[in-house]
Amino acid sequence: MLSTNRNRDIERRAEYLQADQCLPPSSDNSMDRIWFIKDGCGLACAIVTWMLILYAEFVVVFVMLVPAKDLLYSIINGIIFNTLAFLALASHSRAMLTDPGAVPKGNATKEFIESLQLKPGQVVYKCPKCCSIKPERAHHCSVCKRCIRKMDHHCPWVNNCVGENNQKYFVLFTMYIALISLHALIMVCFHFLYCFEEEWTKCSSFSPPSTVILLILLCFEGLLFLIFTAVMFGTQVHSICSDETGIEQLKKEERRWAKKTKWMNMKAVFGHPFSIEWLSPFATPDQGKVDPYQYVV
């Protein structure tokens, strides 16, 4: 166990911090300006996510709401579904394009560590993969090629890591996808009941076989995504309340950080104080300022 830890995190010693091993980070690094992971699998999953949401939008609007005779029913459900879909796509974009908490790359130089003026008993750790000073609770992502603070996991569906700075947007994404999936399933049930009572040619502008196929595909998509995102949403909320990331739970890492209440943990992710902005993917939570590099062992 000791050998594994020393291979992963290297304690501050002069022989491990030679200049030829850790060069200062480049000042023109584009990742510092725009956070975007160039991963083929992640990009494909993100595109598929958008296409599935747009498919649901097409079926809901043009197959179920537009042909409906009840105008008020169409308007109310159209506003609800489109609002949830917009918030889901906005949350997905924020989760994908927000720096999840990447540690500055290549800052594990002797000069920088000496500038920290460490006190006796304070130790810093270095990631040998990205040559950066590794904060407490940070883990290295092989896809992002960076150490991520409070990394929960790397999600290909948002083509990004879920970490300290974008966990709120990922939670909102799973919540809004679960809600639009549930809403779509309810509307499919009502539409089938309506079509059974009326002639199929009057309940849709498409032919009966096309209508049935489109609705069945939407039902399958909605049920699958409802289960998946609802479970993910519950897992994320539990992780936030317990203040233990997915990686920490998987590795059963020893807790070395202060224990806070569930409400304080929620505010640390969604912002302080509690407000309607918790539900907005456009509001950046105020998480406070802490020293991410030093801790006492």
PDB file of C-alpha atoms in Angstrom:
ATOM      1  CA  MET A   1       0.000   0.000   0.000  1.00  0.00           C
ATOM      2  CA  LEU A   2       2.835   2.366   0.860  1.00  0.00           C
ATOM      3  CA  SER A   3       4.552   1.603  -2.443  1.00  0.00           C
ATOM      4  CA  THR A   4       1.368   2.358  -4.387  1.00  0.00           C
ATOM      5  CA  ASN A   5       0.941   5.715  -2.675  1.00  0.00           C
ATOM      6  CA  ARG A   6       4.522   6.716  -3.330  1.00  0.00           C
ATOM      7  CA  ASN A   7       4.159   5.866  -7.029  1.00  0.00           C
ATOM      8  CA  ARG A   8       1.042   7.983  -7.253  1.00  0.00           C
ATOM      9  CA  ASP A   9       1.965  10.949  -5.049  1.00  0.00           C
ATOM     10  CA  ILE A  10       5.574  11.986  -4.528  1.00  0.00           C
ATOM     11  CA  GLU A  11       6.463  13.812  -1.340  1.00  0.00           C
ATOM     12  CA  ARG A  12       8.329  17.078  -1.538  1.00  0.00           C
ATOM     13  CA  ARG A  13      12.009  16.280  -1.910  1.00  0.00           C
ATOM     14  CA  ALA A  14      14.657  17.993  -3.991  1.00  0.00           C
ATOM     15  CA  GLU A  15      15.517  14.926  -6.085  1.00  0.00           C
ATOM     16  CA  TYR A  16      11.934  14.645  -7.342  1.00  0.00           C
ATOM     17  CA  LEU A  17      11.659  18.285  -8.341  1.00  0.00           C
ATOM     18  CA  GLN A  18      14.443  18.693 -10.855  1.00  0.00           C
ATOM     19  CA  ALA A  19      13.972  21.359 -13.492  1.00  0.00           C
ATOM     20  CA  ASP A  20      14.214  18.906 -16.380  1.00  0.00           C
ATOM     21  CA  GLN A  21      11.241  16.994 -14.994  1.00  0.00           C
ATOM     22  CA  CYS A  22       8.851  19.873 -14.311  1.00  0.00           C
ATOM     23  CA  LEU A  23       8.922  22.829 -16.639  1.00  0.00           C
ATOM     24  CA  PRO A  24       6.866  25.947 -15.881  1.00  0.00           C
ATOM     25  CA  PRO A  25       3.408  25.919 -17.528  1.00  0.00           C
ATOM     26  CA  SER A  26       3.064  27.721 -20.837  1.00  0.00           C
ATOM     27  CA  SER A  27       1.389  31.114 -20.591  1.00  0.00           C
ATOM     28  CA  ASP A  28      -0.431  30.708 -23.934  1.00  0.00           C
ATOM     29  CA  ASN A  29      -2.211  27.489 -22.996  1.00  0.00           C
ATOM     30  CA  SER A  30      -5.568  27.559 -24.812  1.00  0.00           C
ATOM     31  CA  MET A  31      -7.122  25.256 -22.193  1.00  0.00           C
ATOM     32  CA  ASP A  32      -6.848  28.119 -19.694  1.00  0.00           C
ATOM     33  CA  ARG A  33      -9.014  30.303 -21.941  1.00  0.00           C
ATOM     34  CA  ILE A  34     -11.533  27.791 -23.282  1.00  0.00           C
ATOM     35  CA  TRP A  35     -12.114  24.461 -21.560  1.00  0.00           C
ATOM     36  CA  PHE A  36     -12.906  21.859 -24.190  1.00  0.00           C
ATOM     37  CA  ILE A  37     -11.836  18.213 -24.123  1.00  0.00           C
ATOM     38  CA  LYS A  38     -10.854  16.837 -27.526  1.00  0.00           C
ATOM     39  CA  ASP A  39     -11.927  13.243 -26.988  1.00  0.00           C
ATOM     40  CA  GLY A  40     -13.562  11.350 -29.848  1.00  0.00           C
ATOM     41  CA  CYS A  41     -15.723   9.123 -27.668  1.00  0.00           C
ATOM     42  CA  GLY A  42     -16.840  12.048 -25.503  1.00  0.00           C
ATOM     43  CA  LEU A  43     -17.689  14.221 -28.500  1.00  0.00           C
ATOM     44  CA  ALA A  44     -19.716  11.389 -30.069  1.00  0.00           C
ATOM     45  CA  CYS A  45     -21.641  10.851 -26.818  1.00  0.00           C
ATOM     46  CA  ALA A  46     -22.309  14.584 -26.468  1.00  0.00           C
ATOM     47  CA  ILE A  47     -23.619  14.793 -30.042  1.00  0.00           C
ATOM     48  CA  VAL A  48     -25.828  11.731 -29.495  1.00  0.00           C
ATOM     49  CA  THR A  49     -27.220  13.351 -26.329  1.00  0.00           C
ATOM     50  CA  TRP A  50     -28.235  16.482 -28.224  1.00  0.00           C
ATOM     51  CA  MET A  51     -29.705  14.447 -31.100  1.00  0.00           C
ATOM     52  CA  LEU A  52     -31.840  12.386 -28.715  1.00  0.00           C
ATOM     53  CA  ILE A  53     -33.173  15.523 -27.017  1.00  0.00           C
ATOM     54  CA  LEU A  54     -33.936  17.088 -30.408  1.00  0.00           C
ATOM     55  CA  TYR A  55     -35.687  13.876 -31.502  1.00  0.00           C
ATOM     56  CA  ALA A  56     -37.868  14.007 -28.399  1.00  0.00           C
ATOM     57  CA  GLU A  57     -38.575  17.663 -29.161  1.00  0.00           C
ATOM     58  CA  PHE A  58     -39.680  16.763 -32.695  1.00  0.00           C
ATOM     59  CA  VAL A  59     -42.029  13.959 -31.622  1.00  0.00           C
ATOM     60  CA  VAL A  60     -43.537  15.890 -28.716  1.00  0.00           C
ATOM     61  CA  VAL A  61     -44.220  19.033 -30.735  1.00  0.00           C
ATOM     62  CA  PHE A  62     -45.125  17.755 -34.210  1.00  0.00           C
ATOM     63  CA  VAL A  63     -46.621  14.342 -33.423  1.00  0.00           C
ATOM     64  CA  MET A  64     -48.458  15.003 -30.151  1.00  0.00           C
ATOM     65  CA  LEU A  65     -48.978  18.728 -29.451  1.00  0.00           C
ATOM     66  CA  VAL A  66     -49.586  20.339 -32.845  1.00  0.00           C
ATOM     67  CA  PRO A  67     -52.346  17.882 -33.931  1.00  0.00           C
ATOM     68  CA  ALA A  68     -54.075  18.043 -30.522  1.00  0.00           C
ATOM     69  CA  LYS A  69     -57.526  19.637 -30.553  1.00  0.00           C
ATOM     70  CA  ASP A  70     -57.150  21.163 -27.089  1.00  0.00           C
ATOM     71  CA  LEU A  71     -55.138  24.343 -27.682  1.00  0.00           C
ATOM     72  CA  LEU A  72     -54.656  25.050 -23.980  1.00  0.00           C
ATOM     73  CA  TYR A  73     -53.282  21.526 -23.454  1.00  0.00           C
ATOM     74  CA  SER A  74     -50.793  22.003 -26.275  1.00  0.00           C
ATOM     75  CA  ILE A  75     -49.653  25.430 -25.086  1.00  0.00           C
ATOM     76  CA  ILE A  76     -49.154  24.432 -21.441  1.00  0.00           C
ATOM     77  CA  ASN A  77     -47.348  21.182 -22.192  1.00  0.00           C
ATOM     78  CA  GLY A  78     -45.335  22.805 -24.965  1.00  0.00           C
ATOM     79  CA  ILE A  79     -44.082  25.521 -22.609  1.00  0.00           C
ATOM     80  CA  ILE A  80     -43.232  23.012 -19.875  1.00  0.00           C
ATOM     81  CA  PHE A  81     -41.429  20.565 -22.155  1.00  0.00           C
ATOM     82  CA  ASN A  82     -39.487  23.195 -24.099  1.00  0.00           C
ATOM     83  CA  THR A  83     -38.446  24.994 -20.913  1.00  0.00           C
ATOM     84  CA  LEU A  84     -37.136  21.768 -19.388  1.00  0.00           C
ATOM     85  CA  ALA A  85     -35.394  20.824 -22.651  1.00  0.00           C
ATOM     86  CA  PHE A  86     -33.742  24.249 -22.863  1.00  0.00           C
ATOM     87  CA  LEU A  87     -32.532  24.015 -19.250  1.00  0.00           C
ATOM     88  CA  ALA A  88     -31.245  20.478 -19.874  1.00  0.00           C
ATOM     89  CA  LEU A  89     -29.245  21.562 -22.934  1.00  0.00           C
ATOM     90  CA  ALA A  90     -27.941  24.639 -21.123  1.00  0.00           C
ATOM     91  CA  SER A  91     -26.865  22.496 -18.158  1.00  0.00           C
ATOM     92  CA  HIS A  92     -25.178  20.041 -20.519  1.00  0.00           C
ATOM     93  CA  SER A  93     -23.271  22.851 -22.220  1.00  0.00           C
ATOM     94  CA  ARG A  94     -22.139  24.343 -18.904  1.00  0.00           C
ATOM     95  CA  ALA A  95     -21.052  20.923 -17.605  1.00  0.00           C
ATOM     96  CA  MET A  96     -19.111  20.270 -20.816  1.00  0.00           C
ATOM     97  CA  LEU A  97     -17.450  23.674 -21.255  1.00  0.00           C
ATOM     98  CA  THR A  98     -16.708  24.544 -17.611  1.00  0.00           C
ATOM     99  CA  ASP A  99     -13.295  23.858 -16.124  1.00  0.00           C
ATOM    100  CA  PRO A 100     -14.136  21.131 -13.561  1.00  0.00           C
ATOM    101  CA  GLY A 101     -11.332  22.269 -11.255  1.00  0.00           C
ATOM    102  CA  ALA A 102      -8.148  21.501 -13.137  1.00  0.00           C
ATOM    103  CA  VAL A 103      -4.913  21.962 -11.219  1.00  0.00           C
ATOM    104  CA  PRO A 104      -2.369  24.231 -12.986  1.00  0.00           C
ATOM    105  CA  LYS A 105      -0.261  21.968 -15.150  1.00  0.00           C
ATOM    106  CA  GLY A 106       3.497  21.819 -14.690  1.00  0.00           C
ATOM    107  CA  ASN A 107       3.636  23.932 -11.522  1.00  0.00           C
ATOM    108  CA  ALA A 108       5.539  21.340  -9.461  1.00  0.00           C
ATOM    109  CA  THR A 109       8.816  23.232  -9.714  1.00  0.00           C
ATOM    110  CA  LYS A 110      11.254  23.803  -6.872  1.00  0.00           C
ATOM    111  CA  GLU A 111      10.832  27.554  -7.243  1.00  0.00           C
ATOM    112  CA  PHE A 112       7.055  27.434  -6.908  1.00  0.00           C
ATOM    113  CA  ILE A 113       7.121  25.052  -3.943  1.00  0.00           C
ATOM    114  CA  GLU A 114       9.694  27.206  -2.182  1.00  0.00           C
ATOM    115  CA  SER A 115       7.431  30.216  -2.737  1.00  0.00           C
ATOM    116  CA  LEU A 116       4.675  28.462  -0.758  1.00  0.00           C
ATOM    117  CA  GLN A 117       6.811  28.832   2.389  1.00  0.00           C
ATOM    118  CA  LEU A 118       5.620  25.582   3.908  1.00  0.00           C
ATOM    119  CA  LYS A 119       5.551  25.285   7.653  1.00  0.00           C
ATOM    120  CA  PRO A 120       6.954  22.263   9.518  1.00  0.00           C
ATOM    121  CA  GLY A 121       4.593  19.330   9.136  1.00  0.00           C
ATOM    122  CA  GLN A 122       3.072  20.614   5.884  1.00  0.00           C
ATOM    123  CA  VAL A 123       3.543  18.446   2.822  1.00  0.00           C
ATOM    124  CA  VAL A 124       2.701  18.880  -0.847  1.00  0.00           C
ATOM    125  CA  TYR A 125       2.324  16.075  -3.343  1.00  0.00           C
ATOM    126  CA  LYS A 126       3.256  15.961  -6.986  1.00  0.00           C
ATOM    127  CA  CYS A 127       1.416  14.175  -9.791  1.00  0.00           C
ATOM    128  CA  PRO A 128       4.071  12.468 -11.949  1.00  0.00           C
ATOM    129  CA  LYS A 129       1.698  12.361 -14.929  1.00  0.00           C
ATOM    130  CA  CYS A 130       0.906  16.067 -15.358  1.00  0.00           C
ATOM    131  CA  CYS A 131       3.780  17.356 -13.198  1.00  0.00           C
ATOM    132  CA  SER A 132       1.537  19.489 -11.009  1.00  0.00           C
ATOM    133  CA  ILE A 133       1.218  20.018  -7.279  1.00  0.00           C
ATOM    134  CA  LYS A 134      -1.645  17.777  -6.259  1.00  0.00           C
ATOM    135  CA  PRO A 135      -4.198  19.280  -3.856  1.00  0.00           C
ATOM    136  CA  GLU A 136      -6.003  17.202  -1.295  1.00  0.00           C
ATOM    137  CA  ARG A 137      -8.843  15.152  -2.806  1.00  0.00           C
ATOM    138  CA  ALA A 138      -7.589  15.755  -6.359  1.00  0.00           C
ATOM    139  CA  HIS A 139      -7.230  12.868  -8.824  1.00  0.00           C
ATOM    140  CA  HIS A 140      -5.629  12.589 -12.229  1.00  0.00           C
ATOM    141  CA  CYS A 141      -7.931  12.029 -15.219  1.00  0.00           C
ATOM    142  CA  SER A 142      -6.346  10.094 -18.071  1.00  0.00           C
ATOM    143  CA  VAL A 143      -8.845  11.562 -20.582  1.00  0.00           C
ATOM    144  CA  CYS A 144      -8.547  15.223 -19.561  1.00  0.00           C
ATOM    145  CA  LYS A 145      -4.820  14.672 -18.847  1.00  0.00           C
ATOM    146  CA  ARG A 146      -5.083  16.901 -15.779  1.00  0.00           C
ATOM    147  CA  CYS A 147      -5.497  16.575 -12.035  1.00  0.00           C
ATOM    148  CA  ILE A 148      -9.062  17.573 -11.106  1.00  0.00           C
ATOM    149  CA  ARG A 149     -10.040  18.912  -7.679  1.00  0.00           C
ATOM    150  CA  LYS A 150     -12.762  16.787  -6.025  1.00  0.00           C
ATOM    151  CA  MET A 151     -13.049  14.682  -9.146  1.00  0.00           C
ATOM    152  CA  ASP A 152     -16.163  12.499  -8.973  1.00  0.00           C
ATOM    153  CA  HIS A 153     -15.814  10.727 -12.319  1.00  0.00           C
ATOM    154  CA  HIS A 154     -15.236  11.367 -16.024  1.00  0.00           C
ATOM    155  CA  CYS A 155     -18.551  11.390 -17.868  1.00  0.00           C
ATOM    156  CA  PRO A 156     -18.405  10.772 -21.643  1.00  0.00           C
ATOM    157  CA  TRP A 157     -21.990  12.069 -22.033  1.00  0.00           C
ATOM    158  CA  VAL A 158     -20.814  15.580 -21.130  1.00  0.00           C
ATOM    159  CA  ASN A 159     -17.296  14.991 -22.516  1.00  0.00           C
ATOM    160  CA  ASN A 160     -15.757  16.250 -19.293  1.00  0.00           C
ATOM    161  CA  CYS A 161     -14.855  15.372 -15.755  1.00  0.00           C
ATOM    162  CA  VAL A 162     -17.374  16.053 -13.008  1.00  0.00           C
ATOM    163  CA  GLY A 163     -15.446  17.985 -10.377  1.00  0.00           C
ATOM    164  CA  GLU A 164     -15.475  20.861  -7.953  1.00  0.00           C
ATOM    165  CA  ASN A 165     -16.470  23.601 -10.408  1.00  0.00           C
ATOM    166  CA  ASN A 166     -19.072  21.893 -12.619  1.00  0.00           C
ATOM    167  CA  GLN A 167     -20.814  19.347 -10.401  1.00  0.00           C
ATOM    168  CA  LYS A 168     -23.806  21.672 -10.038  1.00  0.00           C
ATOM    169  CA  TYR A 169     -24.337  21.755 -13.821  1.00  0.00           C
ATOM    170  CA  PHE A 170     -24.023  17.970 -14.097  1.00  0.00           C
ATOM    171  CA  VAL A 171     -26.602  17.456 -11.326  1.00  0.00           C
ATOM    172  CA  LEU A 172     -28.972  19.906 -13.027  1.00  0.00           C
ATOM    173  CA  PHE A 173     -28.446  18.126 -16.353  1.00  0.00           C
ATOM    174  CA  THR A 174     -29.442  14.754 -14.888  1.00  0.00           C
ATOM    175  CA  MET A 175     -32.414  16.302 -13.097  1.00  0.00           C
ATOM    176  CA  TYR A 176     -33.818  18.098 -16.146  1.00  0.00           C
ATOM    177  CA  ILE A 177     -33.301  15.070 -18.399  1.00  0.00           C
ATOM    178  CA  ALA A 178     -35.187  12.920 -15.882  1.00  0.00           C
ATOM    179  CA  LEU A 179     -38.011  15.486 -15.756  1.00  0.00           C
ATOM    180  CA  ILE A 180     -38.437  15.825 -19.528  1.00  0.00           C
ATOM    181  CA  SER A 181     -38.286  12.034 -19.873  1.00  0.00           C
ATOM    182  CA  LEU A 182     -41.074  11.663 -17.302  1.00  0.00           C
ATOM    183  CA  HIS A 183     -43.085  14.432 -18.953  1.00  0.00           C
ATOM    184  CA  ALA A 184     -42.695  12.846 -22.390  1.00  0.00           C
ATOM    185  CA  LEU A 185     -43.811   9.439 -21.092  1.00  0.00           C
ATOM    186  CA  ILE A 186     -46.933  10.953 -19.514  1.00  0.00           C
ATOM    187  CA  MET A 187     -47.809  12.745 -22.764  1.00  0.00           C
ATOM    188  CA  VAL A 188     -47.274   9.543 -24.777  1.00  0.00           C
ATOM    189  CA  CYS A 189     -49.753   7.731 -22.518  1.00  0.00           C
ATOM    190  CA  PHE A 190     -52.358  10.483 -22.943  1.00  0.00           C
ATOM    191  CA  HIS A 191     -51.800  10.562 -26.702  1.00  0.00           C
ATOM    192  CA  PHE A 192     -52.335   6.812 -27.047  1.00  0.00           C
ATOM    193  CA  LEU A 193     -55.561   7.088 -25.062  1.00  0.00           C
ATOM    194  CA  TYR A 194     -56.671   9.980 -27.267  1.00  0.00           C
ATOM    195  CA  CYS A 195     -55.880   8.071 -30.469  1.00  0.00           C
ATOM    196  CA  PHE A 196     -57.773   5.000 -29.323  1.00  0.00           C
ATOM    197  CA  GLU A 197     -60.869   7.140 -28.802  1.00  0.00           C
ATOM    198  CA  GLU A 198     -60.529   8.994 -32.108  1.00  0.00           C
ATOM    199  CA  GLU A 199     -59.540   7.904 -35.593  1.00  0.00           C
ATOM    200  CA  TRP A 200     -55.764   7.554 -35.961  1.00  0.00           C
ATOM    201  CA  THR A 201     -55.841   9.833 -39.011  1.00  0.00           C
ATOM    202  CA  LYS A 202     -57.244  12.650 -36.829  1.00  0.00           C
ATOM    203  CA  CYS A 203     -54.806  12.381 -33.905  1.00  0.00           C
ATOM    204  CA  SER A 204     -51.619  12.872 -35.910  1.00  0.00           C
ATOM    205  CA  SER A 205     -50.433  14.527 -39.077  1.00  0.00           C
ATOM    206  CA  PHE A 206     -48.359  11.414 -39.804  1.00  0.00           C
ATOM    207  CA  SER A 207     -49.651   8.046 -40.967  1.00  0.00           C
ATOM    208  CA  PRO A 208     -50.781   5.619 -38.223  1.00  0.00           C
ATOM    209  CA  PRO A 209     -47.755   3.269 -38.645  1.00  0.00           C
ATOM    210  CA  SER A 210     -45.311   6.198 -38.551  1.00  0.00           C
ATOM    211  CA  THR A 211     -47.048   7.687 -35.517  1.00  0.00           C
ATOM    212  CA  VAL A 212     -46.903   4.408 -33.599  1.00  0.00           C
ATOM    213  CA  ILE A 213     -43.220   3.870 -34.431  1.00  0.00           C
ATOM    214  CA  LEU A 214     -42.268   7.427 -33.448  1.00  0.00           C
ATOM    215  CA  LEU A 215     -44.184   7.177 -30.169  1.00  0.00           C
ATOM    216  CA  ILE A 216     -42.748   3.757 -29.298  1.00  0.00           C
ATOM    217  CA  LEU A 217     -39.202   4.993 -29.938  1.00  0.00           C
ATOM    218  CA  LEU A 218     -39.851   8.065 -27.788  1.00  0.00           C
ATOM    219  CA  CYS A 219     -41.336   5.858 -25.059  1.00  0.00           C
ATOM    220  CA  PHE A 220     -38.276   3.595 -25.108  1.00  0.00           C
ATOM    221  CA  GLU A 221     -35.905   6.576 -25.073  1.00  0.00           C
ATOM    222  CA  GLY A 222     -37.815   8.304 -22.281  1.00  0.00           C
ATOM    223  CA  LEU A 223     -37.975   5.207 -20.082  1.00  0.00           C
ATOM    224  CA  LEU A 224     -34.286   4.430 -20.563  1.00  0.00           C
ATOM    225  CA  PHE A 225     -33.122   7.963 -19.834  1.00  0.00           C
ATOM    226  CA  LEU A 226     -35.542   8.389 -16.939  1.00  0.00           C
ATOM    227  CA  ILE A 227     -34.084   5.374 -15.142  1.00  0.00           C
ATOM    228  CA  PHE A 228     -30.473   6.223 -15.957  1.00  0.00           C
ATOM    229  CA  THR A 229     -30.580   9.927 -15.084  1.00  0.00           C
ATOM    230  CA  ALA A 230     -32.783   9.460 -12.004  1.00  0.00           C
ATOM    231  CA  VAL A 231     -30.294   6.946 -10.589  1.00  0.00           C
ATOM    232  CA  MET A 232     -27.384   9.237 -11.484  1.00  0.00           C
ATOM    233  CA  PHE A 233     -29.144  12.224  -9.926  1.00  0.00           C
ATOM    234  CA  GLY A 234     -29.753  10.315  -6.700  1.00  0.00           C
ATOM    235  CA  THR A 235     -26.159   9.099  -6.641  1.00  0.00           C
ATOM    236  CA  GLN A 236     -24.828  12.623  -7.107  1.00  0.00           C
ATOM    237  CA  VAL A 237     -27.052  14.107  -4.387  1.00  0.00           C
ATOM    238  CA  HIS A 238     -25.978  11.365  -1.977  1.00  0.00           C
ATOM    239  CA  SER A 239     -22.331  11.989  -2.875  1.00  0.00           C
ATOM    240  CA  ILE A 240     -22.739  15.716  -2.223  1.00  0.00           C
ATOM    241  CA  CYS A 241     -24.543  15.234   1.092  1.00  0.00           C
ATOM    242  CA  SER A 242     -21.944  12.751   2.325  1.00  0.00           C
ATOM    243  CA  ASP A 243     -19.118  14.947   0.983  1.00  0.00           C
ATOM    244  CA  GLU A 244     -17.462  11.952  -0.627  1.00  0.00           C
ATOM    245  CA  THR A 245     -16.794  11.746  -4.356  1.00  0.00           C
ATOM    246  CA  GLY A 246     -17.401   8.667  -6.460  1.00  0.00           C
ATOM    247  CA  ILE A 247     -13.676   7.940  -6.701  1.00  0.00           C
ATOM    248  CA  GLU A 248     -13.251   8.293  -2.935  1.00  0.00           C
ATOM    249  CA  GLN A 249     -16.129   5.885  -2.351  1.00  0.00           C
ATOM    250  CA  LEU A 250     -14.711   3.425  -4.874  1.00  0.00           C
ATOM    251  CA  LYS A 251     -11.195   3.546  -3.427  1.00  0.00           C
ATOM    252  CA  LYS A 252     -12.499   3.743   0.154  1.00  0.00           C
ATOM    253  CA  GLU A 253     -10.053   6.547   0.881  1.00  0.00           C
ATOM    254  CA  GLU A 254      -9.534   7.637   4.445  1.00  0.00           C
ATOM    255  CA  ARG A 255     -11.374  10.867   5.287  1.00  0.00           C
ATOM    256  CA  ARG A 256      -8.853  13.604   6.116  1.00  0.00           C
ATOM    257  CA  TRP A 257     -11.114  16.604   5.615  1.00  0.00           C
ATOM    258  CA  ALA A 258     -13.483  18.323   8.009  1.00  0.00           C
ATOM    259  CA  LYS A 259     -16.963  16.850   8.246  1.00  0.00           C
ATOM    260  CA  LYS A 260     -19.802  19.268   7.490  1.00  0.00           C
ATOM    261  CA  THR A 261     -23.585  19.026   7.624  1.00  0.00           C
ATOM    262  CA  LYS A 262     -25.521  17.849   4.565  1.00  0.00           C
ATOM    263  CA  TRP A 263     -26.966  21.338   4.085  1.00  0.00           C
ATOM    264  CA  MET A 264     -23.507  22.924   4.157  1.00  0.00           C
ATOM    265  CA  ASN A 265     -22.284  20.383   1.607  1.00  0.00           C
ATOM    266  CA  MET A 266     -25.200  21.229  -0.685  1.00  0.00           C
ATOM    267  CA  LYS A 267     -24.446  24.953  -0.410  1.00  0.00           C
ATOM    268  CA  ALA A 268     -20.778  24.253  -1.177  1.00  0.00           C
ATOM    269  CA  VAL A 269     -21.836  22.858  -4.567  1.00  0.00           C
ATOM    270  CA  PHE A 270     -24.897  24.942  -5.472  1.00  0.00           C
ATOM    271  CA  GLY A 271     -23.913  28.226  -3.834  1.00  0.00           C
ATOM    272  CA  HIS A 272     -24.592  30.242  -0.720  1.00  0.00           C
ATOM    273  CA  PRO A 273     -27.194  31.255   0.259  1.00  0.00           C
ATOM    274  CA  PHE A 274     -30.061  29.063  -0.940  1.00  0.00           C
ATOM    275  CA  SER A 275     -32.021  30.691  -3.772  1.00  0.00           C
ATOM    276  CA  ILE A 276     -33.807  29.996  -7.039  1.00  0.00           C
ATOM    277  CA  GLU A 277     -30.387  30.221  -8.696  1.00  0.00           C
ATOM    278  CA  TRP A 278     -29.745  26.699  -7.475  1.00  0.00           C
ATOM    279  CA  LEU A 279     -31.967  25.551 -10.354  1.00  0.00           C
ATOM    280  CA  SER A 280     -30.333  27.787 -12.953  1.00  0.00           C
ATOM    281  CA  PRO A 281     -27.461  26.523 -15.128  1.00  0.00           C
ATOM    282  CA  PHE A 282     -26.584  30.162 -15.858  1.00  0.00           C
ATOM    283  CA  ALA A 283     -25.810  31.067 -12.225  1.00  0.00           C
ATOM    284  CA  THR A 284     -22.241  30.328 -11.140  1.00  0.00           C
ATOM    285  CA  PRO A 285     -22.221  29.204  -7.484  1.00  0.00           C
ATOM    286  CA  ASP A 286     -20.106  31.107  -4.984  1.00  0.00           C
ATOM    287  CA  GLN A 287     -18.046  28.317  -3.420  1.00  0.00           C
ATOM    288  CA  GLY A 288     -15.703  30.508  -1.385  1.00  0.00           C
ATOM    289  CA  LYS A 289     -11.925  30.624  -1.427  1.00  0.00           C
ATOM    290  CA  VAL A 290      -9.701  27.972   0.132  1.00  0.00           C
ATOM    291  CA  ASP A 291      -6.052  27.045  -0.113  1.00  0.00           C
ATOM    292  CA  PRO A 292      -6.154  24.038  -2.472  1.00  0.00           C
ATOM    293  CA  TYR A 293      -2.496  23.056  -2.149  1.00  0.00           C
ATOM    294  CA  GLN A 294      -1.517  22.654   1.464  1.00  0.00           C
ATOM    295  CA  TYR A 295      -2.764  20.414   4.219  1.00  0.00           C
ATOM    296  CA  VAL A 296      -1.297  18.940   7.367  1.00  0.00           C
ATOM    297  CA  VAL A 297      -0.497  15.231   7.562  1.00  0.00           C
TER     298      VAL A 297
END
